[in-house]
CSV table of C-alpha atoms in Angstrom, one decimal:
chain,number,residue,atom,x,y,z
A,1,MET,CA,102.6,85.2,104.7
A,2,ASN,CA,105.8,86.2,106.0
A,3,MET,CA,106.3,84.9,109.8
A,4,LYS,CA,108.5,87.8,110.5
A,5,GLN,CA,105.6,90.7,109.3
A,6,LYS,CA,105.9,94.0,111.4
A,7,LYS,CA,103.3,94.6,113.6
A,8,LEU,CA,100.5,96.4,111.5
A,9,GLY,CA,97.8,98.8,112.8
A,10,LEU,CA,95.1,100.1,111.2
A,11,ALA,CA,93.9,103.8,111.6
A,12,LEU,CA,90.4,103.7,110.3
A,13,GLY,CA,89.3,107.3,109.3
A,14,SER,CA,85.8,108.7,110.0
A,15,GLY,CA,83.3,109.5,107.0
A,16,GLY,CA,79.9,108.2,107.9
A,17,TRP,CA,78.6,105.5,105.4
A,18,ARG,CA,81.7,105.9,103.2
A,19,GLY,CA,83.0,103.6,106.0
A,20,LEU,CA,81.7,100.9,104.4
A,21,ALA,CA,85.2,100.8,102.6
A,22,HIS,CA,86.6,99.9,105.7
A,23,VAL,CA,84.8,96.5,105.3
A,24,GLY,CA,86.8,96.0,102.2
A,25,VAL,CA,90.2,97.2,103.0
A,26,ILE,CA,90.1,94.6,106.1
A,27,LYS,CA,88.5,91.9,103.9
A,28,GLN,CA,91.2,92.1,101.1
A,29,LEU,CA,94.2,92.8,103.7
A,30,ILE,CA,92.9,89.2,105.3
A,31,LYS,CA,92.4,88.0,101.8
A,32,SER,CA,96.2,88.9,100.7
A,33,GLY,CA,98.0,87.2,104.2
A,34,ILE,CA,98.4,90.7,106.0
A,35,LYS,CA,97.9,90.0,109.7
A,36,ILE,CA,95.9,92.9,111.5
A,37,ASP,CA,97.7,93.5,114.8
A,38,TYR,CA,96.1,96.7,116.1
A,39,ILE,CA,93.2,99.0,115.1
A,40,ALA,CA,92.2,102.4,116.1
A,41,GLY,CA,89.3,104.2,114.7
A,42,SER,CA,87.2,107.5,114.9
A,43,SER,CA,83.2,107.2,114.2
A,44,ALA,CA,82.6,104.9,111.1
A,45,GLY,CA,86.2,103.8,111.6
A,46,ALA,CA,85.3,103.1,115.0
A,47,LEU,CA,82.4,101.1,114.2
A,48,VAL,CA,84.0,98.7,111.3
A,49,GLY,CA,87.1,98.4,113.1
A,50,GLY,CA,85.3,97.6,116.6
A,51,LEU,CA,83.1,94.8,115.0
A,52,TYR,CA,86.0,93.3,113.5
A,53,SER,CA,88.1,93.5,116.5
A,54,ALA,CA,85.4,91.6,118.5
A,55,LEU,CA,83.9,89.1,115.8
A,56,GLN,CA,87.2,88.2,113.8
A,57,ASP,CA,85.0,87.5,110.9
A,58,ILE,CA,84.9,90.3,108.1
A,59,ASN,CA,82.7,88.2,105.7
A,60,GLN,CA,79.9,88.2,108.7
A,61,ILE,CA,80.5,92.2,109.4
A,62,GLU,CA,79.9,92.6,105.5
A,63,GLN,CA,76.5,90.3,105.8
A,64,ILE,CA,75.1,92.5,108.8
A,65,PHE,CA,75.8,96.1,106.6
A,66,ARG,CA,74.3,94.1,103.6
A,67,GLN,CA,71.2,92.2,105.2
A,68,GLN,CA,70.5,94.0,108.4
A,69,MET,CA,71.0,97.6,107.6
A,70,ASN,CA,67.8,98.5,105.9
A,71,TYR,CA,65.7,101.6,105.8
A,72,ARG,CA,63.0,100.4,108.1
A,73,ARG,CA,66.0,99.3,110.8
A,74,LEU,CA,67.6,102.5,110.2
A,75,LEU,CA,64.0,104.3,111.1
A,76,TYR,CA,63.8,102.2,114.3
A,77,ALA,CA,67.6,102.9,115.3
A,78,PHE,CA,66.8,106.6,114.9
A,79,SER,CA,63.5,106.7,116.5
A,80,ASP,CA,64.3,107.7,120.1
A,81,PRO,CA,62.7,110.7,122.2
A,82,ARG,CA,64.3,114.0,121.3
A,83,PRO,CA,66.6,114.6,124.2
A,84,LYS,CA,68.3,117.8,125.4
A,85,TRP,CA,71.7,117.7,123.6
A,86,GLY,CA,71.1,116.2,120.2
A,87,ILE,CA,68.0,115.3,117.8
A,88,PHE,CA,68.2,111.5,118.8
A,89,LYS,CA,69.1,109.7,122.1
A,90,GLY,CA,70.8,106.7,120.4
A,91,LYS,CA,69.9,104.3,122.7
A,92,ARG,CA,68.5,102.0,120.1
A,93,ILE,CA,71.7,102.1,118.2
A,94,GLU,CA,73.6,100.9,121.3
A,95,LYS,CA,71.2,98.1,121.4
A,96,ILE,CA,71.9,96.8,117.8
A,97,PHE,CA,75.3,97.0,118.7
A,98,GLU,CA,74.6,95.1,121.7
A,99,LYS,CA,72.9,92.3,119.5
A,100,TYR,CA,75.7,91.7,117.7
A,101,LEU,CA,78.7,92.1,120.6
A,102,LYS,CA,77.0,91.0,123.9
A,103,ASN,CA,78.8,92.1,126.8
A,104,LYS,CA,82.1,92.4,125.2
A,105,SER,CA,84.5,94.6,127.0
A,106,ILE,CA,87.6,96.5,124.6
A,107,GLU,CA,90.2,94.8,126.8
A,108,ASP,CA,89.3,91.4,126.1
A,109,LEU,CA,89.1,91.8,122.0
A,110,LYS,CA,91.8,89.5,120.4
A,111,THR,CA,92.8,92.4,118.2
A,112,PRO,CA,93.7,95.2,120.6
A,113,PHE,CA,91.5,98.0,119.5
A,114,CYS,CA,90.8,102.0,120.9
A,115,ALA,CA,88.0,104.1,119.7
A,116,LEU,CA,88.3,107.9,119.4
A,117,THR,CA,86.0,110.5,121.1
A,118,CYS,CA,86.3,113.6,122.4
A,119,ASP,CA,84.7,115.2,125.5
A,120,LEU,CA,82.2,117.9,125.0
A,121,LEU,CA,82.9,119.9,128.3
A,122,THR,CA,86.6,120.2,127.7
A,123,GLY,CA,87.3,119.7,124.2
A,124,GLN,CA,89.9,116.9,125.2
A,125,VAL,CA,90.5,113.9,122.8
A,126,VAL,CA,89.5,110.7,124.6
A,127,GLU,CA,90.8,107.6,123.8
A,128,ILE,CA,88.6,104.7,124.7
A,129,ASN,CA,90.6,101.3,125.2
A,130,LYS,CA,88.8,99.5,127.9
A,131,GLY,CA,85.0,99.0,129.1
A,132,SER,CA,82.0,98.6,127.3
A,133,LEU,CA,82.7,98.1,123.5
A,134,SER,CA,79.2,98.9,122.4
A,135,ARG,CA,79.2,102.0,124.7
A,136,ALA,CA,82.2,103.0,123.2
A,137,LEU,CA,81.2,102.7,119.6
A,138,ARG,CA,77.9,104.7,120.3
A,139,ALA,CA,80.0,107.5,121.8
A,140,SER,CA,82.6,107.2,118.5
A,141,ILE,CA,79.8,108.1,116.1
A,142,ALA,CA,78.0,110.6,118.3
A,143,VAL,CA,77.4,113.0,115.3
A,144,PRO,CA,77.1,116.6,117.0
A,145,PHE,CA,73.3,118.1,116.5
A,146,VAL,CA,72.2,114.3,115.4
A,147,LEU,CA,73.0,111.9,118.4
A,148,GLU,CA,72.9,112.6,122.1
A,149,PRO,CA,76.8,113.0,123.7
A,150,VAL,CA,77.4,109.6,125.7
A,151,LEU,CA,78.2,110.3,129.5
A,152,TRP,CA,81.2,108.4,130.4
A,153,HIS,CA,82.7,109.0,133.6
A,154,LYS,CA,81.7,112.4,134.1
A,155,MET,CA,82.5,113.4,130.6
A,156,ARG,CA,79.8,113.9,127.4
A,157,LEU,CA,81.6,112.0,124.6
A,158,ILE,CA,80.9,113.1,121.2
A,159,ASP,CA,81.9,111.9,117.7
A,160,GLY,CA,86.1,111.2,117.5
A,161,ALA,CA,85.9,112.8,114.0
A,162,THR,CA,85.5,116.2,115.6
A,163,ALA,CA,89.4,115.8,117.0
A,164,VAL,CA,90.8,113.1,115.4
A,165,PRO,CA,89.2,111.7,112.2
A,166,ILE,CA,92.4,109.2,111.7
A,167,PRO,CA,94.0,108.0,114.8
A,168,VAL,CA,97.3,107.3,113.3
A,169,LYS,CA,99.4,108.5,116.5
A,170,THR,CA,97.0,106.2,118.5
A,171,VAL,CA,97.5,102.9,116.8
A,172,ARG,CA,101.5,103.7,116.8
A,173,GLN,CA,101.4,104.2,120.5
A,174,MET,CA,99.4,100.7,120.8
A,175,GLY,CA,102.5,99.2,119.5
A,176,ALA,CA,102.1,99.0,115.8
A,177,GLU,CA,105.2,99.3,113.9
A,178,ILE,CA,103.7,100.2,110.5
A,179,VAL,CA,100.7,102.0,110.4
A,180,ILE,CA,98.2,102.3,107.3
A,181,ALA,CA,95.6,104.9,107.4
A,182,VAL,CA,92.2,104.9,105.5
A,183,ASN,CA,91.0,108.2,104.8
A,184,LEU,CA,87.8,108.3,103.2
A,185,GLN,CA,87.6,111.9,102.3
A,186,LYS,CA,89.0,111.9,98.8
A,187,ASN,CA,86.1,113.1,96.7
A,188,GLN,CA,84.0,115.1,98.8
A,189,PHE,CA,85.0,118.2,96.8
A,190,PRO,CA,85.0,119.7,94.4
A,191,MET,CA,81.1,120.6,94.6
A,192,THR,CA,78.8,120.2,91.6
A,193,ASP,CA,75.7,121.8,92.6
A,194,HIS,CA,76.4,125.3,93.5
A,195,LYS,CA,72.5,126.0,94.7
A,196,ILE,CA,72.6,125.2,98.0
A,197,SER,CA,70.6,126.0,101.1
A,198,SER,CA,72.1,127.9,103.9
A,199,PHE,CA,71.8,124.6,105.7
A,200,LYS,CA,73.8,122.6,103.5
A,201,THR,CA,76.4,125.3,103.4
A,202,LEU,CA,76.6,124.5,107.3
A,203,LEU,CA,76.9,120.9,107.0
A,204,LYS,CA,79.3,121.4,103.9
A,205,THR,CA,81.5,123.7,106.1
A,206,THR,CA,81.8,121.0,108.3
A,207,GLN,CA,83.0,118.7,106.0
A,208,VAL,CA,85.6,121.5,104.7
A,209,MET,CA,87.2,121.5,108.2
A,210,LEU,CA,87.1,117.3,108.3
A,211,TYR,CA,88.7,117.2,105.1
A,212,HIS,CA,91.4,119.1,106.3
A,213,LEU,CA,91.7,117.5,109.7
A,214,ALA,CA,91.6,114.0,108.2
A,215,GLU,CA,94.8,115.4,105.9
A,216,HIS,CA,96.7,116.5,109.0
A,217,THR,CA,96.0,113.4,111.5
A,218,SER,CA,96.8,111.0,108.8
A,219,ARG,CA,100.0,112.2,107.7
A,220,PRO,CA,102.5,110.4,110.2
A,221,ALA,CA,101.3,106.9,108.7
A,222,ASP,CA,103.8,104.8,106.8
A,223,LEU,CA,101.1,104.6,103.9
A,224,ILE,CA,97.7,106.3,103.4
A,225,LEU,CA,95.1,104.8,101.5
A,226,LYS,CA,92.0,106.7,99.8
A,227,PRO,CA,89.4,104.6,98.6
A,228,ASP,CA,88.0,106.2,95.3
A,229,ILE,CA,84.6,106.4,96.5
A,230,ASN,CA,81.8,107.4,94.0
A,231,GLU,CA,80.0,110.4,95.1
A,232,ASN,CA,79.6,113.9,93.7
A,233,GLY,CA,80.9,116.3,96.0
A,234,ASN,CA,77.6,116.9,97.5
A,235,TYR,CA,76.5,116.7,101.0
A,236,SER,CA,74.6,113.4,101.6
A,237,ASN,CA,73.0,111.8,104.6
A,238,PRO,CA,75.9,110.3,106.7
A,239,PHE,CA,73.9,107.5,107.7
A,240,SER,CA,71.4,106.5,104.9
A,241,GLY,CA,74.4,105.6,102.7
A,242,PHE,CA,74.6,102.4,104.6
A,243,VAL,CA,71.6,101.1,102.7
A,244,SER,CA,72.0,103.0,99.3
A,245,LYS,CA,76.0,102.9,98.7
A,246,ARG,CA,77.0,99.5,99.8
A,247,GLU,CA,79.1,99.0,96.6
A,248,THR,CA,81.5,101.2,98.7
A,249,ILE,CA,82.8,97.8,100.0
A,250,LYS,CA,84.1,97.1,96.7
A,251,ASP,CA,86.2,100.3,96.7
A,252,GLY,CA,88.1,99.4,99.7
A,253,GLU,CA,89.0,96.3,98.1
A,254,ARG,CA,90.2,97.7,95.1
A,255,VAL,CA,92.4,100.4,97.0
A,256,VAL,CA,94.3,97.4,98.9
A,257,LYS,CA,94.9,95.6,95.7
A,258,LYS,CA,96.3,98.6,94.0
A,259,ASN,CA,98.6,99.1,96.9
A,260,LEU,CA,99.5,95.9,97.8
A,261,ASN,CA,103.1,95.4,96.8
A,262,ARG,CA,103.7,98.6,98.8
A,263,ILE,CA,101.9,97.2,101.5
A,264,LYS,CA,103.9,93.9,101.4
A,265,LYS,CA,107.0,95.6,101.4
A,266,LEU,CA,106.2,97.6,104.3
A,267,VAL,CA,105.3,94.9,106.7
A,268,ASN,CA,107.9,92.5,105.6
A,269,GLN,CA,111.1,95.1,105.3
């Protein structure tokens, strides 16, 4: 690796189970000798980025998803008593994070990290760069209607994807000289099944907004990677794919291989 490599930051985008591609992206970058200096993520991007920043072992993280994520564990994670602000409370999800992260604080991580969330009460973007990592990840994945918002210093924090699905500006402000954005929205459209319910129409409408927000927030990056994730454009459960779509990790590896020359040129210029 070139010892004069520019400081590289990853802006890891939201996308539910598609976030498995982030594992492949990080894995292939490391394998190719590319040092990652900063990470900012929203939702699934925060989950994978936070785990890597804390554990510093992408192979271990891959094994967590491959071996520990199964339908029985998902059922356990989403079996909280129903709260006032969402369908599930999310406390058990946070306990799963704590199992691997212990009591790690964001400010003590070897790789500087920031999780993106949004305050439901004020509509303001909230960048979490200190405090409990487990709590920050739980806040960043607080999908509206599904998980209860996280109470954090009098704020009610929800999924970062609602405001900044790909935090390019954040990771550049952290000190990154080169920013690579990972946009997971490539194959969500066009839809192939036009016979959908009103509920699915609502959910797909949310994806339309996310699609365009992701395009907008990723634009300032030096390079935008769009993994070619296999899906048919229809709505799918944002969590169950962590079990059924594990090949998505390979999609992340492939997009880095495809763009490796460009990446090396950017960080070594």
